[in-house]
Coordinates of C-alpha atoms and ligand atoms in Angstrom, one line a residue:
M106 CA 0.0 0.1 0.0
D107 CA 1.4 3.5 -0.7
L108 CA 2.3 5.0 2.4
W109 CA 0.5 8.0 2.2
V110 CA -2.9 6.0 1.4
Y111 CA -2.1 4.7 4.6
F112 CA -1.7 7.8 6.5
R113 CA -4.8 8.9 4.9
G114 CA -6.7 6.1 6.3
L115 CA -5.0 7.0 9.7
T116 CA -6.5 10.1 9.7
H117 CA -10.0 10.0 9.0
Y118 CA -11.2 13.4 8.3
N119 CA -14.4 14.9 10.3
T120 CA -16.3 16.9 7.8
S121 CA -18.9 17.7 10.6
M122 CA -17.6 18.8 13.8
S123 CA -20.7 17.0 15.5
L124 CA -18.9 14.1 14.7
Q125 CA -15.9 15.1 16.8
T126 CA -17.0 13.6 20.1
S127 CA -14.1 14.8 21.9
G128 CA -13.9 14.8 25.6
A129 CA -14.7 18.0 27.8
L130 CA -12.7 20.7 28.6
T131 CA -14.2 22.2 31.8
R132 CA -13.0 25.6 32.7
R133 CA -14.6 28.6 31.1
A134 CA -10.9 30.1 31.0
D135 CA -10.4 27.1 28.4
S136 CA -13.4 28.7 26.5
S137 CA -11.9 32.0 26.4
H138 CA -8.5 30.5 25.6
G139 CA -10.4 29.5 22.6
L140 CA -11.3 33.2 21.8
A141 CA -7.7 34.2 22.3
A142 CA -6.9 31.7 19.8
R143 CA -9.3 32.8 17.3
S144 CA -8.3 36.5 17.1
R145 CA -4.5 35.7 16.8
W146 CA -5.5 33.0 14.5
S147 CA -7.2 35.4 12.1
R148 CA -3.7 36.8 11.2
H149 CA -3.5 33.6 9.2
P150 CA -6.3 33.7 6.9
W151 CA -5.2 30.4 5.2
L152 CA -5.4 28.4 8.5
K153 CA -8.8 30.0 9.5
P154 CA -11.3 26.7 8.2
M155 CA -9.2 24.4 10.3
T156 CA -9.5 26.7 13.4
R157 CA -13.1 27.5 13.2
C158 CA -13.7 23.8 13.5
L159 CA -11.4 23.5 16.7
F160 CA -13.1 26.4 18.2
V161 CA -16.6 25.1 17.5
S162 CA -15.4 21.9 19.1
F163 CA -14.3 23.5 22.1
L164 CA -17.8 25.1 22.6
F165 CA -19.5 21.9 21.6
I166 CA -17.4 19.6 23.9
G167 CA -17.1 22.1 26.8
W168 CA -20.5 22.1 27.6
P169 CA -21.4 18.7 29.1
D170 CA -18.6 19.1 31.6
D171 CA -19.1 22.7 32.4
R172 CA -21.4 21.9 35.4
G173 CA -18.9 21.6 38.5
V174 CA -16.4 24.4 37.3
S175 CA -13.9 25.3 40.1
S176 CA -10.9 27.2 40.2
V177 CA -8.6 24.7 40.4
Q178 CA -8.0 21.7 37.9
A179 CA -6.6 18.4 39.1
G180 CA -5.2 17.0 35.7
A181 CA -5.7 16.6 32.0
V182 CA -5.8 13.5 29.7
S183 CA -5.4 13.7 25.7
T184 CA -5.9 10.4 23.8
V185 CA -7.5 9.8 20.5
H186 CA -10.7 7.7 22.1
P187 CA -13.1 9.0 24.5
L188 CA -13.5 5.9 26.3
A189 CA -9.9 5.9 26.9
T190 CA -9.7 9.4 28.0
Q191 CA -12.7 8.7 30.5
A192 CA -11.3 5.8 32.1
A193 CA -8.1 7.7 32.6
M194 CA -10.2 10.6 34.0
E195 CA -11.7 8.4 36.6
V196 CA -8.8 7.0 37.6
M197 CA -7.3 10.6 38.6
K198 CA -11.1 11.6 39.8
E199 CA -10.8 8.6 42.3
G200 CA -7.1 9.7 43.6
G201 CA -4.7 8.1 41.0
N202 CA -2.2 9.9 39.6
A203 CA -0.9 10.9 36.0
V204 CA 0.9 7.6 36.0
D205 CA -2.2 5.5 36.7
A206 CA -4.1 7.5 34.3
A207 CA -1.7 7.3 31.7
V208 CA -1.9 3.1 32.3
A209 CA -5.3 3.3 32.3
A210 CA -5.6 5.0 29.0
G211 CA -3.0 2.5 27.3
L212 CA -5.0 -0.5 28.7
T213 CA -8.4 1.0 27.2
L214 CA -6.7 1.9 24.0
G215 CA -5.8 -1.7 23.6
V216 CA -9.6 -2.6 23.6
V217 CA -11.0 0.4 22.0
D218 CA -8.4 1.3 19.3
G219 CA -6.4 -2.1 19.2
F220 CA -5.5 -1.7 15.6
N221 CA -3.3 1.0 17.0
S222 CA -1.8 -0.2 19.9
G223 CA -2.5 -2.8 22.9
I224 CA -0.5 -5.6 25.0
G225 CA 0.6 -7.4 22.1
G226 CA 2.6 -4.4 20.9
G227 CA 5.3 -1.8 22.7
C228 CA 5.3 1.6 24.0
F229 CA 7.7 4.1 25.4
L230 CA 6.8 6.3 28.4
I231 CA 8.3 9.6 29.7
I232 CA 7.5 10.4 33.2
R233 CA 8.1 13.4 35.4
T234 CA 7.6 13.0 39.0
P235 CA 6.6 16.1 41.4
R236 CA 10.2 16.5 42.5
G237 CA 10.9 17.1 38.7
E238 CA 12.9 14.0 37.9
I239 CA 12.4 12.6 34.6
V240 CA 12.6 9.1 33.4
G241 CA 12.1 7.0 30.3
I242 CA 10.3 3.5 30.4
D243 CA 11.5 1.3 27.5
G244 CA 8.7 -1.1 26.5
R245 CA 9.8 -1.3 22.8
E246 CA 9.2 -4.9 21.6
A247 CA 12.3 -7.2 21.0
A248 CA 13.4 -9.8 18.7
P249 CA 13.2 -13.3 19.6
A250 CA 16.4 -15.4 20.6
T251 CA 16.6 -17.1 17.5
A252 CA 15.8 -14.2 15.2
H253 CA 18.9 -13.3 12.6
Q254 CA 20.1 -10.8 10.0
D255 CA 19.0 -12.8 7.1
M256 CA 15.6 -14.0 8.3
Y257 CA 13.5 -12.2 6.0
L258 CA 15.8 -13.0 2.5
K259 CA 14.2 -15.0 -0.2
D260 CA 16.7 -15.6 -2.9
G261 CA 19.1 -12.8 -1.5
E262 CA 16.1 -10.2 -1.4
A263 CA 14.4 -9.1 1.5
D264 CA 10.7 -10.1 1.6
P265 CA 8.5 -7.4 3.3
S266 CA 5.6 -9.7 3.5
L267 CA 7.0 -11.8 6.0
S268 CA 8.3 -8.7 8.2
Q269 CA 4.9 -7.1 7.9
S270 CA 2.5 -9.9 8.6
G271 CA 2.1 -13.2 10.1
P272 CA 4.5 -15.3 12.7
L273 CA 7.8 -13.9 11.8
A274 CA 7.0 -10.3 11.8
I275 CA 6.1 -10.6 15.5
A276 CA 8.7 -9.3 18.4
V277 CA 8.3 -9.8 22.1
P278 CA 5.7 -7.4 23.2
G279 CA 6.7 -5.1 25.8
A280 CA 3.9 -2.8 26.7
L281 CA 2.6 -4.8 29.6
A282 CA 5.9 -4.7 30.9
A283 CA 6.2 -1.3 30.9
Y284 CA 2.8 -0.4 32.4
E285 CA 3.9 -2.7 35.2
L286 CA 7.0 -0.9 35.8
A287 CA 5.5 2.6 35.3
L288 CA 3.0 1.6 38.2
S289 CA 5.4 -0.1 40.5
R290 CA 7.8 2.7 40.4
F291 CA 5.4 5.6 40.1
G292 CA 1.9 4.7 40.4
K293 CA -1.0 4.7 43.2
R294 CA -3.2 2.0 41.7
S295 CA -2.2 -1.9 41.2
L296 CA -2.5 -3.0 37.9
N297 CA -5.8 -5.1 38.9
N298 CA -7.2 -1.8 39.7
L299 CA -6.7 -0.3 36.1
V300 CA -7.3 -3.6 33.9
M301 CA -10.7 -4.5 35.4
P302 CA -12.5 -1.4 34.1
A303 CA -11.0 -2.1 30.6
A304 CA -11.8 -5.9 30.8
R305 CA -15.6 -4.8 31.3
I306 CA -15.3 -2.3 28.3
A307 CA -14.2 -5.6 26.0
E308 CA -16.9 -7.7 27.7
N309 CA -19.7 -5.2 27.1
G310 CA -18.3 -4.0 23.9
F311 CA -18.3 -0.7 22.3
L312 CA -19.8 1.0 19.3
I313 CA -17.5 0.9 16.3
D314 CA -17.0 4.4 14.7
E315 CA -16.1 5.6 11.2
G316 CA -12.2 5.7 12.1
F317 CA -12.4 2.3 13.4
H318 CA -14.4 1.1 10.4
S319 CA -12.0 2.8 7.9
R320 CA -9.0 1.0 9.2
I321 CA -10.3 -2.3 9.4
R322 CA -11.8 -1.8 5.9
G323 CA -8.1 -0.9 4.7
V324 CA -6.8 -4.3 5.5
V325 CA -9.5 -6.7 5.0
E326 CA -7.9 -8.6 2.4
R327 CA -5.4 -9.4 4.2
L328 CA -7.6 -10.3 7.3
R329 CA -9.0 -12.8 5.3
G330 CA -5.9 -15.1 5.7
F331 CA -5.9 -14.8 9.6
S332 CA -9.2 -16.5 11.0
E333 CA -8.6 -15.6 14.3
A334 CA -8.3 -11.8 13.7
A335 CA -11.1 -11.9 11.0
D336 CA -13.4 -13.6 13.6
I337 CA -13.1 -10.6 15.5
F338 CA -12.6 -7.9 13.0
L339 CA -14.8 -9.0 10.2
D340 CA -18.8 -9.7 10.0
G341 CA -19.9 -13.0 8.7
Q342 CA -19.5 -11.7 5.1
H343 CA -16.0 -11.1 5.7
Q344 CA -16.3 -7.1 5.5
A345 CA -15.4 -4.6 8.1
H346 CA -18.1 -4.5 10.8
P347 CA -20.2 -1.6 10.1
V348 CA -20.1 1.6 11.9
G349 CA -22.5 1.4 14.8
H350 CA -21.9 -2.1 15.2
R351 CA -21.1 -3.1 18.8
L352 CA -17.7 -5.0 19.1
V353 CA -17.5 -7.3 22.0
Q354 CA -14.3 -8.9 22.7
L355 CA -14.7 -11.7 25.2
D356 CA -11.4 -13.8 24.9
L357 CA -9.5 -10.3 25.3
A358 CA -11.7 -9.7 28.4
K359 CA -10.7 -12.9 29.5
T360 CA -7.2 -12.2 29.2
Y361 CA -7.2 -8.7 30.6
R362 CA -9.2 -10.3 33.8
S363 CA -6.7 -13.3 34.1
I364 CA -3.6 -10.4 34.2
G365 CA -5.7 -8.6 36.8
N366 CA -5.9 -11.5 39.0
K367 CA -2.6 -13.3 38.2
G368 CA -0.4 -10.3 37.5
V369 CA 2.1 -9.8 34.2
D370 CA 3.4 -13.5 35.0
F371 CA -0.1 -14.6 33.4
F372 CA 1.3 -12.8 30.3
Y373 CA 5.0 -13.3 30.3
R374 CA 5.5 -16.4 32.0
G375 CA 2.1 -18.4 32.3
P376 CA -0.7 -19.5 29.9
F377 CA -0.6 -16.7 27.5
A378 CA 3.1 -17.2 27.0
H379 CA 2.5 -20.9 26.5
S380 CA -0.4 -20.3 24.0
V381 CA 2.0 -17.8 22.0
D382 CA 4.8 -21.1 22.1
Q383 CA 2.3 -23.4 20.9
W384 CA 0.8 -21.3 18.2
M385 CA 4.4 -20.1 17.1
K386 CA 5.4 -23.8 16.8
R387 CA 2.4 -24.5 14.7
S388 CA 2.8 -21.6 12.2
G389 CA 6.8 -21.8 11.8
G390 CA 7.5 -18.4 13.9
K391 CA 10.3 -17.9 16.3
L392 CA 9.0 -16.4 19.3
T393 CA 9.2 -18.7 22.3
A394 CA 7.8 -19.3 25.8
Q395 CA 11.2 -18.3 26.9
D396 CA 11.4 -15.4 25.0
M397 CA 8.5 -14.0 26.4
A398 CA 9.7 -15.0 29.9
A399 CA 13.1 -13.2 29.0
Y400 CA 11.4 -9.7 28.1
R401 CA 12.0 -6.9 30.6
A402 CA 10.8 -2.9 30.4
I403 CA 14.0 -1.1 31.0
L404 CA 14.4 2.5 32.8
R405 CA 16.4 4.7 30.8
P406 CA 17.5 8.3 31.4
S407 CA 15.4 10.6 29.1
L408 CA 17.4 12.6 26.4
R409 CA 17.7 15.9 27.6
S410 CA 18.1 19.1 24.9
R411 CA 17.5 22.9 25.0
Y412 CA 15.5 24.8 22.4
R413 CA 15.4 28.5 22.7
Q414 CA 14.6 29.2 26.2
Y415 CA 12.7 25.6 26.8
D416 CA 14.1 22.3 28.2
L417 CA 13.0 19.3 26.4
A418 CA 13.1 15.5 27.7
G419 CA 12.9 12.9 25.0
F420 CA 13.4 9.2 24.5
P421 CA 16.5 7.9 23.8
P422 CA 17.4 4.8 21.6
P423 CA 16.1 2.4 20.7
S424 CA 13.9 5.3 19.7
S425 CA 15.5 7.6 17.1
G426 CA 12.6 10.3 18.2
G427 CA 14.7 12.0 21.1
V428 CA 17.9 11.9 19.1
H429 CA 16.3 13.6 16.2
V430 CA 13.8 15.9 17.6
A431 CA 16.6 17.4 19.5
Q432 CA 19.0 17.0 16.6
I433 CA 16.7 19.0 14.0
L434 CA 16.0 21.7 16.8
N435 CA 19.7 22.1 17.6
I436 CA 20.4 23.1 13.9
L437 CA 17.1 25.3 13.6
Q438 CA 18.4 27.1 16.9
H439 CA 20.8 29.1 14.5
F440 CA 17.8 30.5 12.6
S441 CA 15.4 32.8 13.1
L442 CA 12.2 31.1 11.9
R443 CA 9.8 33.8 13.4
E444 CA 10.8 36.6 11.1
K445 CA 10.1 34.6 8.0
G446 CA 6.1 34.3 8.5
V447 CA 4.4 31.4 10.0
A448 CA 3.2 29.8 6.2
S449 CA 6.3 31.0 3.9
A450 CA 8.4 28.7 2.0
D451 CA 11.5 30.3 3.4
W452 CA 10.7 28.8 7.0
A453 CA 9.5 25.5 5.8
H454 CA 12.7 25.2 3.7
L455 CA 15.0 25.5 6.8
V456 CA 13.1 22.9 8.7
V457 CA 13.0 20.7 5.8
E458 CA 16.7 20.8 5.6
A459 CA 17.2 20.0 9.1
M460 CA 15.2 17.2 8.7
K461 CA 16.9 15.8 5.6
L462 CA 20.0 15.9 7.5
A463 CA 18.8 14.4 10.5
F464 CA 17.2 11.3 8.6
A465 CA 20.5 10.8 6.5
D466 CA 22.0 10.5 10.0
R467 CA 19.2 8.2 11.3
A468 CA 19.7 5.7 8.3
Y469 CA 23.3 5.3 9.3
W470 CA 24.0 5.7 13.0
L471 CA 20.6 4.9 14.7
G472 CA 19.9 1.5 16.1
D473 CA 19.5 -0.2 19.6
A474 CA 22.1 1.6 21.6
D475 CA 22.3 -1.6 23.7
F476 CA 23.9 -3.7 20.5
A477 CA 25.4 -0.6 18.0
P478 CA 27.1 2.2 18.9
V479 CA 25.0 5.3 18.7
P480 CA 27.2 8.3 19.1
D481 CA 25.9 11.0 21.6
G482 CA 27.9 13.6 19.2
L483 CA 24.6 13.4 17.2
V484 CA 22.8 16.0 19.6
D485 CA 26.2 17.7 20.1
V486 CA 25.4 21.6 19.7
S487 CA 28.8 22.1 17.7
Y488 CA 27.9 19.3 15.5
A489 CA 24.4 20.8 14.9
R490 CA 26.2 24.4 14.1
A491 CA 28.3 22.5 11.4
L492 CA 25.1 21.2 9.7
A493 CA 23.1 24.5 9.9
E494 CA 26.3 25.9 8.2
R495 CA 25.7 23.7 5.2
I496 CA 22.2 24.7 5.0
D497 CA 21.4 27.3 2.2
P498 CA 18.4 29.4 2.6
E499 CA 17.9 29.6 -1.0
R500 CA 18.5 26.3 -2.3
A501 CA 18.0 22.6 -1.5
L502 CA 21.0 20.8 -0.2
D503 CA 22.2 17.6 -2.1
V504 CA 22.6 15.5 1.0
P505 CA 24.4 11.9 -0.6
S506 CA 25.1 10.4 3.0
H507 CA 25.1 10.7 6.4
G508 CA 27.2 13.4 8.8
Q509 CA 30.4 12.7 11.0
P510 CA 29.1 13.5 14.6
P511 CA 32.1 14.4 17.2
H512 CA 33.6 11.3 19.1
A513 CA 31.5 9.1 16.7
Y514 CA 33.0 5.9 18.0
K515 CA 33.8 6.9 21.6
S516 CA 31.1 8.8 23.3
L517 CA 27.8 6.7 23.0
F518 CA 24.6 6.4 24.1
G519 CA 23.5 4.2 27.3
S520 CA 26.4 2.0 26.8
H521 CA -1.0 2.3 13.2
T522 CA 0.5 3.7 16.8
T523 CA -1.1 6.1 19.5
H524 CA 0.2 9.0 21.5
F525 CA -1.4 9.9 24.7
S526 CA -0.5 12.3 27.5
T527 CA -1.6 12.9 31.2
A528 CA -0.7 15.5 33.8
D529 CA -2.0 16.2 37.4
E530 CA -1.9 18.8 39.7
E531 CA 0.8 17.2 42.0
G532 CA 3.0 17.6 39.4
W533 CA 3.0 13.9 37.6
W534 CA 3.5 14.3 33.7
V535 CA 3.4 11.6 31.6
A536 CA 3.8 11.3 27.5
C537 CA 3.4 7.8 26.2
T538 CA 3.4 6.5 22.4
A539 CA 2.5 2.9 22.2
T540 CA 2.0 0.8 19.1
V541 CA 1.4 -2.6 17.2
N542 CA 3.3 -0.9 14.3
T543 CA 0.8 -0.9 11.3
T544 CA -3.0 -1.4 11.4
L545 CA -3.4 -4.3 13.6
G546 CA 0.1 -5.3 13.4
S547 CA 1.2 -8.7 12.1
K548 CA -2.6 -9.4 12.0
V549 CA -1.7 -12.5 14.1
V550 CA -4.2 -13.1 17.3
I551 CA -3.1 -15.8 19.6
P552 CA -5.8 -18.1 19.6
D553 CA -8.5 -17.5 22.6
T554 CA -6.6 -14.7 23.9
G555 CA -7.9 -11.9 21.8
V556 CA -4.6 -10.1 21.8
V557 CA -3.4 -8.5 18.2
M558 CA 0.5 -9.1 18.0
N559 CA 2.6 -6.5 16.9
N560 CA 4.6 -6.8 13.6
E561 CA 7.6 -4.4 15.1
M562 CA 10.2 -6.6 13.2
D563 CA 9.4 -4.7 10.1
D564 CA 11.2 -1.7 12.0
F565 CA 14.3 -3.0 11.9
S566 CA 16.6 -3.0 8.6
A567 CA 15.9 -6.5 7.0
Q568 CA 18.8 -5.4 4.2
P569 CA 21.1 -2.6 3.9
G570 CA 19.2 -0.3 1.8
K571 CA 15.8 -1.8 1.7
P572 CA 13.1 0.3 2.9
N573 CA 10.5 -1.0 5.5
F574 CA 6.8 -0.1 5.4
F575 CA 7.8 3.2 6.3
G576 CA 10.1 3.5 3.6
L577 CA 13.0 4.0 6.1
V578 CA 16.4 2.7 5.2
G579 CA 19.0 1.7 7.8
S580 CA 22.4 -0.1 8.5
Q581 CA 23.9 -2.2 10.4
A582 CA 23.2 -0.4 13.6
N583 CA 19.8 -1.3 13.1
A584 CA 20.4 -4.8 11.8
I585 CA 18.3 -7.8 13.2
R586 CA 20.2 -9.2 16.2
P587 CA 18.6 -11.9 19.0
G588 CA 17.0 -9.8 22.1
K589 CA 17.7 -6.3 20.2
R590 CA 14.9 -3.9 20.0
P591 CA 13.8 -2.4 16.5
L592 CA 14.6 1.2 16.0
S593 CA 11.8 3.5 16.5
S594 CA 10.4 7.0 15.6
M595 CA 8.3 7.1 18.5
S596 CA 8.8 10.7 20.4
P597 CA 7.0 11.2 23.5
T598 CA 8.2 14.5 24.7
L599 CA 8.0 16.6 28.1
V600 CA 9.0 20.2 27.8
S601 CA 9.5 22.6 30.8
L602 CA 10.1 26.2 30.9
E603 CA 12.2 27.5 33.9
G604 CA 11.6 23.9 35.9
E605 CA 8.0 23.8 35.4
P606 CA 6.3 21.4 33.0
V607 CA 4.4 22.9 29.9
Y608 CA 3.8 20.4 27.2
A609 CA 3.5 16.5 27.1
L610 CA 3.4 15.8 23.6
G611 CA 4.0 13.4 20.8
G612 CA 2.4 11.3 17.7
A613 CA 1.5 8.7 15.4
G614 CA 2.8 8.2 12.2
G615 CA 5.8 6.3 11.9
P616 CA 8.7 8.9 10.9
T617 CA 6.4 11.7 10.7
I618 CA 6.1 11.6 14.3
I619 CA 9.3 12.9 14.5
S620 CA 8.3 16.1 12.3
Q621 CA 5.3 16.4 13.9
T622 CA 7.0 17.0 17.2
V623 CA 9.4 19.1 15.7
L624 CA 6.5 21.2 14.0
H625 CA 4.5 21.5 17.0
L626 CA 7.4 22.8 19.2
I627 CA 8.5 25.3 16.6
L628 CA 4.9 26.7 16.1
M629 CA 4.3 27.0 19.7
I630 CA 7.7 28.1 20.7
D631 CA 8.8 30.3 17.6
F632 CA 5.6 31.4 16.4
G633 CA 3.7 31.6 19.6
L634 CA 0.7 29.6 18.4
T635 CA -1.4 27.9 20.9
P636 CA -0.9 24.2 21.4
E637 CA -4.6 23.8 19.3
Q638 CA -3.3 26.0 17.0
A639 CA -0.1 23.8 16.4
L640 CA -2.1 21.0 16.1
A641 CA -4.5 22.1 13.5
H642 CA -1.5 23.7 11.6
P643 CA -0.8 21.7 8.1
R644 CA 2.0 19.6 8.7
L645 CA 5.5 19.0 6.4
H646 CA 7.9 16.2 6.6
H647 CA 11.2 15.2 5.0
Q648 CA 12.7 11.8 5.7
W649 CA 16.0 12.1 3.4
N650 CA 15.0 9.1 1.4
P651 CA 13.4 9.6 -0.6
D652 CA 14.7 13.2 -1.4
Q653 CA 10.9 14.7 -1.3
V654 CA 9.4 17.4 0.8
I655 CA 5.9 16.0 2.0
L656 CA 3.5 18.5 2.7
E657 CA -0.1 18.3 4.3
E658 CA -2.8 19.8 2.6
G659 CA -3.6 23.6 3.6
W660 CA -0.2 25.0 3.1
P661 CA -0.7 28.1 0.9
A662 CA 0.4 27.8 -3.0
S663 CA 3.1 30.6 -2.4
A664 CA 4.8 28.2 -0.3
I665 CA 4.6 25.1 -2.2
E666 CA 5.7 27.0 -5.4
G667 CA 8.4 28.8 -3.0
L668 CA 9.8 25.3 -2.0
R669 CA 9.7 24.0 -5.7
D670 CA 11.7 27.2 -6.6
K671 CA 14.5 26.3 -4.0
G672 CA 14.8 23.2 -5.8
H673 CA 12.8 20.6 -3.5
E674 CA 10.7 17.9 -4.9
V675 CA 7.3 18.6 -3.3
R676 CA 4.1 16.1 -2.9
V677 CA 1.1 17.1 -1.3
V678 CA -0.8 14.4 0.7
P679 CA -4.4 14.7 2.5
S680 CA -3.2 14.3 5.9
L681 CA 0.3 13.5 7.9
G682 CA -0.2 11.9 11.2
V683 CA -2.0 12.1 14.5
S684 CA -0.8 14.1 17.6
Q685 CA -1.9 14.9 21.3
I686 CA -0.7 17.6 23.6
V687 CA -1.6 18.3 27.3
A688 CA -0.3 21.8 28.1
R689 CA 0.0 24.1 31.0
P690 CA 1.8 27.0 29.4
D691 CA 1.1 29.4 32.4
K692 CA 3.1 27.6 34.8
K693 CA 0.5 27.1 37.9
G694 CA -2.5 28.1 35.3
S695 CA -5.5 25.9 33.7
F696 CA -4.3 22.4 32.0
Q697 CA -5.0 22.2 28.7
A698 CA -5.7 18.7 26.9
L699 CA -5.7 19.0 23.0
A700 CA -6.5 16.1 20.8
D701 CA -5.5 15.9 17.0
P702 CA -8.6 17.6 14.9
R703 CA -7.8 15.1 12.1
V704 CA -9.3 12.2 14.3
K705 CA -12.1 11.9 16.6
G706 CA -9.5 12.6 19.3
S707 CA -10.5 12.9 23.1
R708 CA -9.2 15.3 25.6
M709 CA -10.1 16.3 29.0
T710 CA -9.3 18.3 31.9
H711 CA -10.5 17.7 35.4
T712 CA -11.8 20.2 38.4
P713 CA -11.9 18.0 41.7
Ligands
LIG922 O1 8.2 2.8 16.3 C1 8.0 3.2 15.3 O2 8.6 4.2 14.7 C2 6.7 2.8 14.3 N1 6.3 1.4 14.8 C3 5.8 3.5 14.5 C4 4.5 3.3 13.8 C5 3.2 4.0 13.6 O3 3.5 5.2 14.0 C6 2.1 3.6 12.9 N2 1.2 4.4 12.5 N3 0.7 5.3 12.5

């Protein structure tokens, strides 16, 4: 499937705001914030239609929860699904913190948004404690012990069908281990307490909406070859269940209940691991019960950087997100973007050039730093200055190859996806990006468990120069090794100003996650856009290979022509990724929870 057609499926556009059943913003301050946004917005008439939609959505969704407005808010949640947002808010209302709420959201998304993420997949969490410590939890999937570099080669050529669906595509899932680690270190609630409400949703069912329907419709053909998944996600005529169908997932409910009652051992060392082992043996897969038992979520120091006067904490390898968000912003630090006007080709060109240079480095240097030497010089400010000096403001740069960061071999790091953010009054903040990779991952559901298994093995570089599903190429640094974690672009990011957290953000959409995160930060920090304006702004992306600028519809013709005049090949696509932001721009002021207007996102703030 063409990547950009895939992305269009990912971001099912709403044409009517009444379809946008987002959660509620509870404070009048938020509505007036919307008004302020509108007046500033009007300076950019080309963005107006999107803003108006967003503003209407504020009024529409703000109303139901406006009862009980009080002057202090206790927290905020932003996810792509109202039921997940609601589950997280319930937890906070009952005294749980933002970490508990994030885990509740992740577990619920595995039920209501299981084509994007779930316990059969992985995640990265960035967590800030009230004392201001920031830590990463790596729940990225890992390659089975018998995985090897040539496992997808057929007649010397990597076969993407093997790494993208079926048994060989599946890596050891990590999300549940990460949620458990997050709770045991930082939570107030037990896993049992958080998993049971999600089990009840799986049992009672939920109504399939247009977004869910269209994502399943996009994979109907391939699902027909996977009977367990087809039994859940297709109807008797082997078509996607229609909009409005109540999807009940009894097997998944049973799995969730068993995890609640017996703990994660049920999943990693008990009956679930045994079922995986049996199914893999029958189906020619590699993942074993030993692989499941050996899996550990890992605490990692967050990757710190600074952009203008803001401090960023991103995710280190095996994500490339933290490295390249920091690297791109380090490069852009050398330019005054603000002067160039918000929708101008001059500004877009600089951002695209920085992305191109960073993605060239990604292809060569990046991989799981526990296995490959990933230089921390990639985020060195002197390296960024050298790269910035290569950028010609008037002409697209030819970037034939990666750069050479300082101390490249000496100073090393650490020896269809969803993003959600939560925050609470106590000072806990969470940015979490979770995924099974592409829609319904490997398409494999382990029999009688209801668990959709990831196809994260496709994020490895199956062969040098051979693009993966997202068109990304890689080197030895991201070659398959037993136990190694495939390189990711997921970029959960926490941003602070003078020590106070102000934004928790991230996105879905493969490599565009990096571009989305960079873009939102630039729009908010350089151009002073509000988070909702930043989310509504048309996006841009460049991943070095192919040498092409991808613009989301909505950029003015002058910007498109301007980029072409500077020598860029430009492609315009209907939509580009899905992001969520929780914000508290005024230190101790109101929380804001923003969901991407491209999807039926869901955001809530809570007053105690
Ligand atoms: O980890 C990664 O970079 C990818 N597996 C993310 C996949 C993704 O974002 C799917 N699409 N929305």
